[in-house]
Short mmCIF file of C-alpha atoms in Angstrom, two decimals:
data_model
loop_
_atom_site.label_atom_id
_atom_site.label_comp_id
_atom_site.label_asym_id
_atom_site.label_seq_id
_atom_site.Cartn_x
_atom_site.Cartn_y
_atom_site.Cartn_z
CA MET G 14 96.29 129.83 89.80
CA THR G 15 97.71 126.14 89.53
CA GLN G 16 100.19 126.89 92.53
CA GLY G 17 97.21 127.89 94.51
CA VAL G 18 95.86 124.99 93.99
CA GLY G 19 98.57 122.57 94.61
CA VAL G 20 98.93 124.02 97.92
CA ALA G 21 95.44 123.13 98.51
CA THR G 22 95.98 119.64 97.45
CA GLY G 23 98.75 120.06 99.97
CA ILE G 24 96.59 120.95 103.22
CA VAL G 25 94.19 118.42 101.93
CA VAL G 26 96.37 115.19 102.04
CA VAL G 27 98.19 116.27 105.15
CA ARG G 28 95.11 116.62 106.73
CA SER G 29 93.80 113.08 105.29
CA LEU G 30 96.87 111.05 106.60
CA GLU G 31 98.23 109.97 109.67
CA LYS G 32 101.47 111.54 110.30
CA SER G 33 103.61 108.11 109.18
CA ASP G 34 101.98 107.91 106.09
CA TYR G 35 102.50 111.52 105.19
CA ALA G 36 105.82 110.97 105.38
CA HIS G 37 105.51 108.07 102.83
CA TYR G 38 103.52 110.26 100.73
CA ALA G 39 106.24 112.92 100.47
CA LEU G 40 108.88 111.16 99.77
CA ALA G 41 107.02 109.15 96.51
CA ALA G 42 106.33 113.07 95.29
CA ALA G 43 109.55 114.37 96.15
CA MET G 44 111.39 111.32 94.30
CA ILE G 45 108.72 112.30 91.10
CA SER G 46 109.79 115.74 91.04
CA ALA G 47 113.32 114.82 91.55
CA SER G 48 113.09 112.76 88.42
CA VAL G 49 110.89 114.88 86.24
CA LEU G 50 113.79 117.38 86.32
CA ILE G 51 116.55 115.03 86.14
CA ALA G 52 114.48 113.31 82.61
CA ASP G 53 113.97 116.74 81.33
CA SER G 54 117.64 117.99 81.05
CA GLY G 55 118.03 119.41 77.94
CA LEU G 56 114.81 118.80 76.69
CA GLN G 57 113.54 122.70 76.26
CA ALA G 58 116.75 123.68 75.16
CA THR G 59 116.89 121.25 72.09
CA LEU G 60 113.51 121.93 71.17
CA LEU G 61 112.36 125.11 71.70
CA PRO G 62 115.20 126.22 68.88
CA GLN G 63 114.80 123.74 66.83
CA GLY G 64 110.69 124.14 66.60
CA ALA G 65 111.30 127.78 65.95
CA LYS G 66 113.67 126.94 63.04
CA ARG G 67 110.96 124.54 61.76
CA LEU G 68 107.81 126.40 61.89
CA GLU G 69 110.20 129.52 60.09
CA ALA G 70 110.58 126.85 57.23
CA LYS G 71 106.81 125.55 57.76
CA ALA G 72 108.26 122.40 58.50
CA PRO G 73 106.26 119.98 60.27
CA LEU G 74 107.05 119.59 64.16
CA ARG G 75 106.86 115.59 64.72
CA PRO G 76 110.28 115.20 63.40
CA ILE G 77 112.05 116.53 66.31
CA PHE G 78 109.62 115.24 68.96
CA ALA G 79 109.53 111.70 67.66
CA ALA G 80 112.98 112.28 68.52
CA ALA G 81 112.56 113.21 71.97
CA PHE G 82 110.35 110.72 72.54
CA ARG G 83 113.26 107.58 71.14
CA GLN G 84 115.63 109.25 73.82
CA ARG G 85 113.28 109.33 76.38
CA ALA G 86 112.77 106.35 76.42
CA VAL G 87 115.85 105.17 76.72
CA TRP G 88 117.01 108.02 79.09
CA GLY G 89 113.55 107.84 81.34
CA THR G 90 113.82 104.28 81.49
CA LEU G 91 117.51 104.55 83.59
CA VAL G 92 116.26 107.18 85.46
CA SER G 93 112.93 104.96 86.05
CA VAL G 94 115.48 102.48 87.97
CA VAL G 95 117.68 104.38 89.76
CA ALA G 96 114.56 106.49 91.17
CA ALA G 97 112.64 103.56 91.67
CA PHE G 98 115.92 101.76 93.89
CA VAL G 99 116.56 104.83 96.06
CA LEU G 100 112.65 105.55 96.69
CA ALA G 101 112.12 101.84 98.06
CA SER G 102 115.45 102.06 100.16
CA GLN G 103 114.20 105.19 101.14
CA LEU G 104 110.73 104.03 102.42
CA HIS G 105 112.01 100.57 103.94
CA ALA G 106 114.55 103.59 106.21
CA ALA G 107 111.47 105.17 107.28
CA GLY G 108 109.01 101.79 108.24
CA ALA G 109 107.19 101.50 105.08
CA SER G 110 105.70 98.24 105.21
CA VAL G 111 106.50 95.75 102.08
CA SER G 112 102.94 96.45 100.97
CA THR G 113 103.12 100.54 100.61
CA THR G 114 107.21 100.14 99.75
CA THR G 115 105.81 98.44 96.37
CA TRP G 116 102.93 99.83 96.04
CA LEU G 117 104.64 103.66 96.31
CA THR G 118 107.73 102.46 94.00
CA ALA G 119 105.32 101.32 91.35
CA LEU G 120 103.06 104.40 91.22
CA MET G 121 105.95 106.48 91.15
CA VAL G 122 107.21 104.81 88.30
CA ALA G 123 104.34 104.91 86.79
CA THR G 124 103.62 108.82 86.84
CA LEU G 125 107.11 109.42 86.04
CA ALA G 126 106.62 107.90 82.35
CA THR G 127 103.61 109.66 81.94
CA GLN G 128 104.96 113.34 82.92
CA LEU G 129 107.58 112.66 80.58
CA VAL G 130 105.37 111.72 78.01
CA ALA G 131 103.63 115.19 78.74
CA ASN G 132 106.47 117.29 78.99
CA VAL G 133 107.59 116.72 75.49
CA TYR G 134 104.21 117.79 74.52
CA VAL G 135 104.34 120.69 76.57
CA ASN G 136 107.41 122.31 74.95
CA PHE G 137 104.61 121.58 71.63
CA PHE G 138 102.16 124.51 73.34
CA ARG G 139 105.12 126.51 73.50
CA ILE G 140 107.29 127.07 70.32
CA THR G 141 103.85 127.10 69.08
CA LEU G 142 102.92 130.11 71.68
CA ARG G 143 99.65 128.25 72.96
CA THR G 144 100.51 128.69 76.13
CA GLU G 145 97.19 129.96 76.96
CA VAL G 146 95.83 126.33 76.45
CA LEU G 147 98.88 125.17 78.48
CA ARG G 148 97.75 126.76 81.39
CA ARG G 149 94.02 125.94 81.16
CA VAL G 150 95.35 121.82 80.94
CA GLN G 151 97.41 122.66 83.33
CA LEU G 152 94.56 124.39 85.88
CA SER G 153 92.16 121.59 84.79
CA ALA G 154 94.06 118.82 86.26
CA ALA G 155 95.03 120.49 89.35
CA LEU G 156 91.34 121.00 90.36
CA ALA G 157 91.04 117.01 89.04
CA ARG G 158 93.53 116.05 91.00
CA LEU G 159 92.41 118.39 94.30
CA ALA G 160 88.68 117.13 93.72
CA SER G 161 89.69 113.60 93.04
CA ILE G 162 91.91 112.87 96.14
CA ALA G 163 89.56 115.13 98.62
CA LEU G 164 87.21 112.41 97.26
CA VAL G 165 89.15 109.37 97.58
CA ALA G 166 90.41 110.44 101.19
CA TYR G 167 87.59 111.41 102.79
CA SER G 168 85.12 108.68 101.10
CA PHE G 169 87.50 105.08 100.63
CA SER G 170 90.41 105.36 101.25
CA ARG G 171 93.28 107.08 103.58
CA THR G 172 96.67 105.74 102.35
CA PRO G 173 99.87 106.93 100.62
CA ALA G 174 98.87 104.22 98.03
CA ALA G 175 95.53 105.73 96.63
CA LEU G 176 96.09 109.04 97.15
CA THR G 177 99.42 109.10 94.95
CA ALA G 178 97.78 106.48 92.38
CA VAL G 179 95.52 109.22 91.53
CA THR G 180 98.48 111.61 90.93
CA ALA G 181 98.97 109.50 88.58
CA VAL G 182 95.53 109.22 86.77
CA THR G 183 95.51 113.05 86.52
CA ALA G 184 98.98 113.16 85.02
CA LEU G 185 97.86 110.65 82.70
CA GLY G 186 95.07 111.86 81.66
CA ALA G 187 96.91 115.73 81.12
CA MET G 188 98.82 113.91 79.24
CA LEU G 189 96.48 112.64 77.34
CA THR G 190 94.77 115.99 76.95
CA PHE G 191 97.79 117.68 75.48
CA ARG G 192 98.91 114.27 72.86
CA VAL G 193 95.10 114.99 71.65
CA LEU G 194 94.87 118.70 71.44
CA SER G 195 98.96 118.80 69.92
CA SER G 196 97.76 115.78 67.31
CA ALA G 197 94.85 118.36 65.64
CA ASP G 198 97.72 120.83 65.13
CA ALA G 199 98.59 121.00 61.91
CA ARG G 200 102.27 122.28 63.00
CA TRP G 201 102.66 118.79 63.91
CA GLY G 202 102.84 117.28 60.69
CA PRO G 203 102.21 113.35 59.43
CA ARG G 204 104.47 110.29 59.43
CA GLY G 205 107.43 110.29 58.19
CA GLU G 206 111.15 112.57 58.37
CA THR G 207 113.18 111.36 61.47
CA ALA G 208 115.42 113.37 63.35
CA PRO G 209 118.28 112.54 64.81
CA THR G 210 118.69 112.54 68.52
CA ARG G 211 122.35 113.76 68.98
CA PRO G 212 121.32 117.54 69.88
CA LEU G 213 118.96 115.64 72.60
CA TRP G 214 122.14 113.65 73.95
CA ARG G 215 124.56 116.58 74.15
CA ASN G 216 122.26 119.17 75.43
CA LEU G 217 121.47 116.50 77.99
CA ARG G 218 125.20 116.51 78.97
CA ALA G 219 125.10 120.32 79.17
CA VAL G 220 122.17 120.55 81.53
CA LEU G 221 122.46 117.53 83.58
CA PRO G 222 125.30 119.36 86.05
CA ALA G 223 123.17 121.95 86.77
CA VAL G 224 120.27 120.07 87.15
CA LEU G 225 122.18 117.90 89.57
CA THR G 226 122.90 120.64 91.98
CA LEU G 227 119.52 121.77 91.80
CA ILE G 228 118.21 118.31 93.78
CA ALA G 229 121.18 117.35 95.33
CA GLY G 230 120.44 119.17 98.67
CA GLU G 231 116.81 118.24 98.84
CA GLN G 232 116.97 114.58 98.08
CA ILE G 233 120.72 113.97 100.79
CA PHE G 234 118.51 115.61 103.15
CA LEU G 235 115.51 113.48 102.72
CA ILE G 236 117.99 110.58 102.54
CA LEU G 237 119.50 111.31 105.37
CA LEU G 238 116.29 111.76 107.31
CA SER G 239 114.48 108.42 106.21
CA TYR G 240 117.60 107.19 107.69
CA ARG G 241 118.12 109.03 110.67
CA SER G 242 114.98 109.94 111.82
CA THR G 243 111.33 109.45 112.19
CA PRO G 244 108.21 109.03 110.08
CA ASP G 245 106.87 111.86 112.37
CA VAL G 246 109.70 114.32 111.46
CA ILE G 247 109.50 113.68 107.78
CA ALA G 248 105.50 114.58 107.51
CA GLU G 249 106.12 117.36 109.56
CA ILE G 250 109.42 119.08 107.52
CA SER G 251 107.37 118.03 104.77
CA ALA G 252 104.21 119.66 105.63
CA PHE G 253 105.64 122.97 106.25
CA SER G 254 107.26 122.64 103.26
CA ARG G 255 103.63 123.04 101.00
CA PHE G 256 103.91 127.09 101.44
CA GLY G 257 107.08 127.54 100.42
CA VAL G 258 105.72 127.86 97.06
CA VAL G 259 105.22 131.47 98.33
CA PHE G 260 109.47 131.50 97.41
CA VAL G 261 108.90 129.89 94.17
CA ILE G 262 106.60 132.44 92.45
CA VAL G 263 109.10 134.48 93.85
CA ASN G 264 112.03 132.89 91.65
CA SER G 265 109.45 132.66 88.93
CA LEU G 266 109.55 135.92 88.39
CA ALA G 267 112.96 136.47 88.45
CA ASN G 268 113.22 133.11 85.99
CA ASP G 269 110.80 134.94 83.84
CA VAL G 270 111.40 138.35 83.87
CA LEU G 271 114.56 139.43 86.09
CA GLY G 272 116.51 136.91 83.90
CA PRO G 273 115.66 137.83 80.53
CA ARG G 274 116.03 140.86 81.19
CA LEU G 275 119.35 140.60 82.60
CA ALA G 276 120.86 138.33 79.59
CA ARG G 277 120.13 141.76 77.29
CA ARG G 278 122.35 143.88 79.31
CA THR G 279 125.46 145.26 77.98
CA ALA G 280 129.04 144.63 78.75
CA ASP G 281 129.16 147.08 81.46
CA SER G 282 129.92 145.33 84.66
CA LYS G 283 128.54 147.89 87.29
CA GLU G 284 125.09 148.30 84.81
CA VAL G 285 124.82 144.03 85.25
CA GLY G 286 125.69 144.05 89.14
CA LEU G 287 123.96 146.69 90.03
CA ALA G 288 120.69 145.02 88.31
CA ILE G 289 121.79 141.91 90.63
CA ALA G 290 121.70 143.45 93.56
CA ARG G 291 118.80 145.21 92.98
CA GLY G 292 117.14 142.51 92.54
CA ILE G 293 118.10 140.82 95.16
CA ALA G 294 117.35 143.71 97.34
CA VAL G 295 113.62 143.21 96.28
CA TYR G 296 113.42 139.42 97.20
CA VAL G 297 115.06 139.88 100.09
CA ALA G 298 112.64 142.13 101.48
CA PHE G 299 109.82 140.22 100.30
CA SER G 300 111.40 137.56 101.62
CA ALA G 301 111.60 139.10 105.13
CA LEU G 302 108.16 140.33 104.99
CA VAL G 303 106.54 136.69 104.59
CA ILE G 304 109.02 135.02 107.18
CA VAL G 305 107.59 137.90 109.81
CA SER G 306 103.63 136.80 107.94
CA VAL G 307 104.74 133.46 109.50
CA ILE G 308 105.97 134.42 112.41
CA VAL G 309 102.20 136.19 113.25
CA ALA G 310 100.18 133.69 111.33
CA SER G 311 102.58 130.45 112.61
CA PRO G 312 99.36 129.45 114.82
CA ALA G 313 97.14 129.66 112.35
CA ILE G 314 99.02 127.99 109.74
CA LEU G 315 99.59 125.24 112.24
CA TRP G 316 95.66 124.76 112.65
CA ILE G 317 95.47 124.66 109.11
CA LEU G 318 97.76 121.70 108.69
CA GLY G 319 95.80 119.55 111.49
CA ASP G 320 96.09 118.71 115.70
CA GLU G 321 99.22 116.50 115.30
CA TYR G 322 101.35 119.65 113.92
CA ARG G 323 100.03 121.97 116.47
CA GLY G 324 103.05 123.50 119.07
CA LEU G 325 105.68 123.48 116.25
CA GLU G 326 105.69 127.30 115.41
CA LEU G 327 109.26 127.50 115.82
CA GLU G 328 109.90 124.55 113.42
CA LEU G 329 107.91 126.56 110.98
CA VAL G 330 109.38 129.46 110.53
CA LEU G 331 112.90 128.03 110.59
CA VAL G 332 111.68 125.97 107.62
CA ALA G 333 109.77 128.79 105.90
CA SER G 334 113.37 130.82 106.46
CA GLY G 335 115.63 128.02 105.04
CA TYR G 336 113.11 128.43 101.98
CA ALA G 337 113.45 131.51 101.71
CA ALA G 338 117.45 131.00 101.63
CA ILE G 339 117.42 127.94 99.39
CA ASN G 340 115.42 130.53 96.83
CA LEU G 341 117.72 133.16 96.96
CA GLY G 342 120.03 130.55 95.61
CA HIS G 343 117.41 129.74 93.41
CA THR G 344 116.96 133.68 92.22
CA LEU G 345 120.91 134.18 92.33
CA ASN G 346 121.06 131.13 89.62
CA ALA G 347 118.34 132.32 86.96
CA TYR G 348 120.73 135.44 86.71
CA THR G 349 124.14 134.06 86.49
CA GLN G 350 122.33 131.23 84.15
CA ALA G 351 121.16 134.48 82.16
CA ARG G 352 125.27 135.89 81.67
CA ALA G 353 126.15 131.93 81.56
CA TRP G 354 128.16 132.41 84.03
CA VAL G 355 128.19 128.98 84.65
CA TRP G 356 131.40 127.80 86.49
CA GLY G 357 132.73 126.82 89.19
CA TRP G 358 131.52 123.17 89.67
CA TRP G 359 134.49 122.59 91.56
CA ILE G 360 133.55 124.04 95.24
CA TYR G 361 129.69 123.05 94.78
CA ALA G 362 130.55 119.49 95.66
CA PRO G 363 132.89 119.36 98.69
CA LEU G 364 130.46 122.20 99.95
CA VAL G 365 127.71 119.56 99.96
CA ALA G 366 129.33 117.16 101.56
CA ALA G 367 130.07 119.67 104.59
CA TRP G 368 126.94 120.26 105.27
CA ALA G 369 125.98 116.42 104.90
CA ILE G 370 129.07 116.05 107.33
CA THR G 371 127.22 117.82 109.37
CA GLY G 372 124.03 116.39 109.53
CA LEU G 373 125.56 112.90 110.83
CA SER G 374 126.41 114.62 113.81
CA LEU G 375 122.81 116.62 114.57
CA ASN G 376 120.09 114.80 116.25
CA LEU G 377 117.88 114.30 113.60
CA GLN G 378 114.80 112.80 115.77
CA LEU G 379 114.29 116.73 116.66
CA THR G 380 111.98 118.84 114.18
CA SER G 381 113.42 121.85 115.03
CA ASN G 382 117.54 120.33 114.19
CA ALA G 383 116.34 118.57 111.38
CA ALA G 384 114.16 122.19 110.32
CA LEU G 385 118.04 123.94 110.77
CA PHE G 386 119.70 121.37 108.94
CA PHE G 387 116.97 121.86 105.68
CA GLY G 388 117.96 125.09 105.93
CA ALA G 389 121.23 125.26 105.82
CA GLN G 390 120.86 122.83 102.30
CA ALA G 391 120.97 126.39 101.43
CA LEU G 392 124.53 126.77 101.99
CA PRO G 393 126.43 125.46 99.28
CA TYR G 394 124.08 126.39 96.77
CA VAL G 395 124.19 130.43 97.88
CA ALA G 396 127.96 130.25 98.38
CA LEU G 397 128.13 128.98 94.36
CA GLN G 398 125.67 131.46 93.40
CA ILE G 399 128.09 134.21 95.41
CA TYR G 400 131.28 132.98 93.29
CA ARG G 401 129.86 132.54 89.96
CA THR G 402 128.37 136.26 89.99
CA VAL G 403 131.69 137.75 91.33
CA ARG G 404 133.79 136.09 89.47
CA GLY G 405 131.55 136.69 86.34
CA LEU G 406 131.88 140.34 87.06
CA ARG G 407 135.77 140.37 87.72
CA ARG G 408 135.54 138.63 83.73
CA MET G 409 133.72 141.13 82.68
CA ARG G 410 135.00 144.06 84.10
CA SER G 411 138.61 142.70 82.72
CA GLY G 412 136.53 142.00 78.75
CA GLU G 413 137.15 137.93 78.75
CA VAL G 414 133.69 137.47 79.04
CA SER G 415 131.30 138.87 76.22
CA PRO G 416 127.88 140.10 77.34
#
């Protein structure tokens, strides 16, 4: 439901802004998402097991969350500084004015800071199994953002800064709600005891490479588009990406359902291999069905986005196919992570470099070329996951890895 509201919000934004303005808005939104992922590295892996132990011992949860806030003050500041520099450079290269660049960069930092605090509280509700409260708050925030963006866009100001400000305000509201609800829970505990931040930093170092792998393709793609394409092309690719949520839902199924089941499989490599093959077969079949649906419905989808996007049926299908390939990599990643098959980083960097160099040889001012380049970013990621899967199964057969 929340993801569906997010798609509706994205469509309202696309229809509200000129293409050049939407390109700038999309760059800021993408930077917020990427920065949150980087800053969140290791957070859940630390808080969930520690929180479970404290609940079992009937100890207050506040100390470990206080440690998380201290660690985020340092790490979050560093991530914000780097993100602000990269975003400002992208916006300048994409033709944004000094005023637009300044406002969007400042709002990106403000939104990032708010979401980093909110995500700490999110883990409190996961630890205490109050996920229903978590979902209600997130859905309420999504609905408030949709209503506010529609109101601002059609009544006050159709600028990327104004709509990004709405995102910042609704994120602040969600964070404050999380804070009030968690503080009212007796398991939060009084002030006093402190916990070390070392486990957070240790897990950050362990998880960060995987997170950087997830976002490297998208950020390199956006940087190259900023410098070698046009705002119209950035807007078109970003608008078509609104519908990629369909594949994200399938990927969440792999993470939340199939991945945990795969982690509990026996040491029989054949059984694990068949389970992975079945999961991939289901994903491929579903993706093919979605792509065929996009082909059939492309005129209607482009009508929904607005007159400026008409005639781009081929480009829409190419972006949808690219999302299918990218999320195939995410699905395989859920399986390899479930088995703790995390080796092979050394093959990913040269493959990404080769893909990026390919982009330098393409005329990215054509939306069709940009869409092909977008989809091709999946190749290094899928290759990495295939390598991990094959090596993991081979090591299982030889008895080198535990179940």
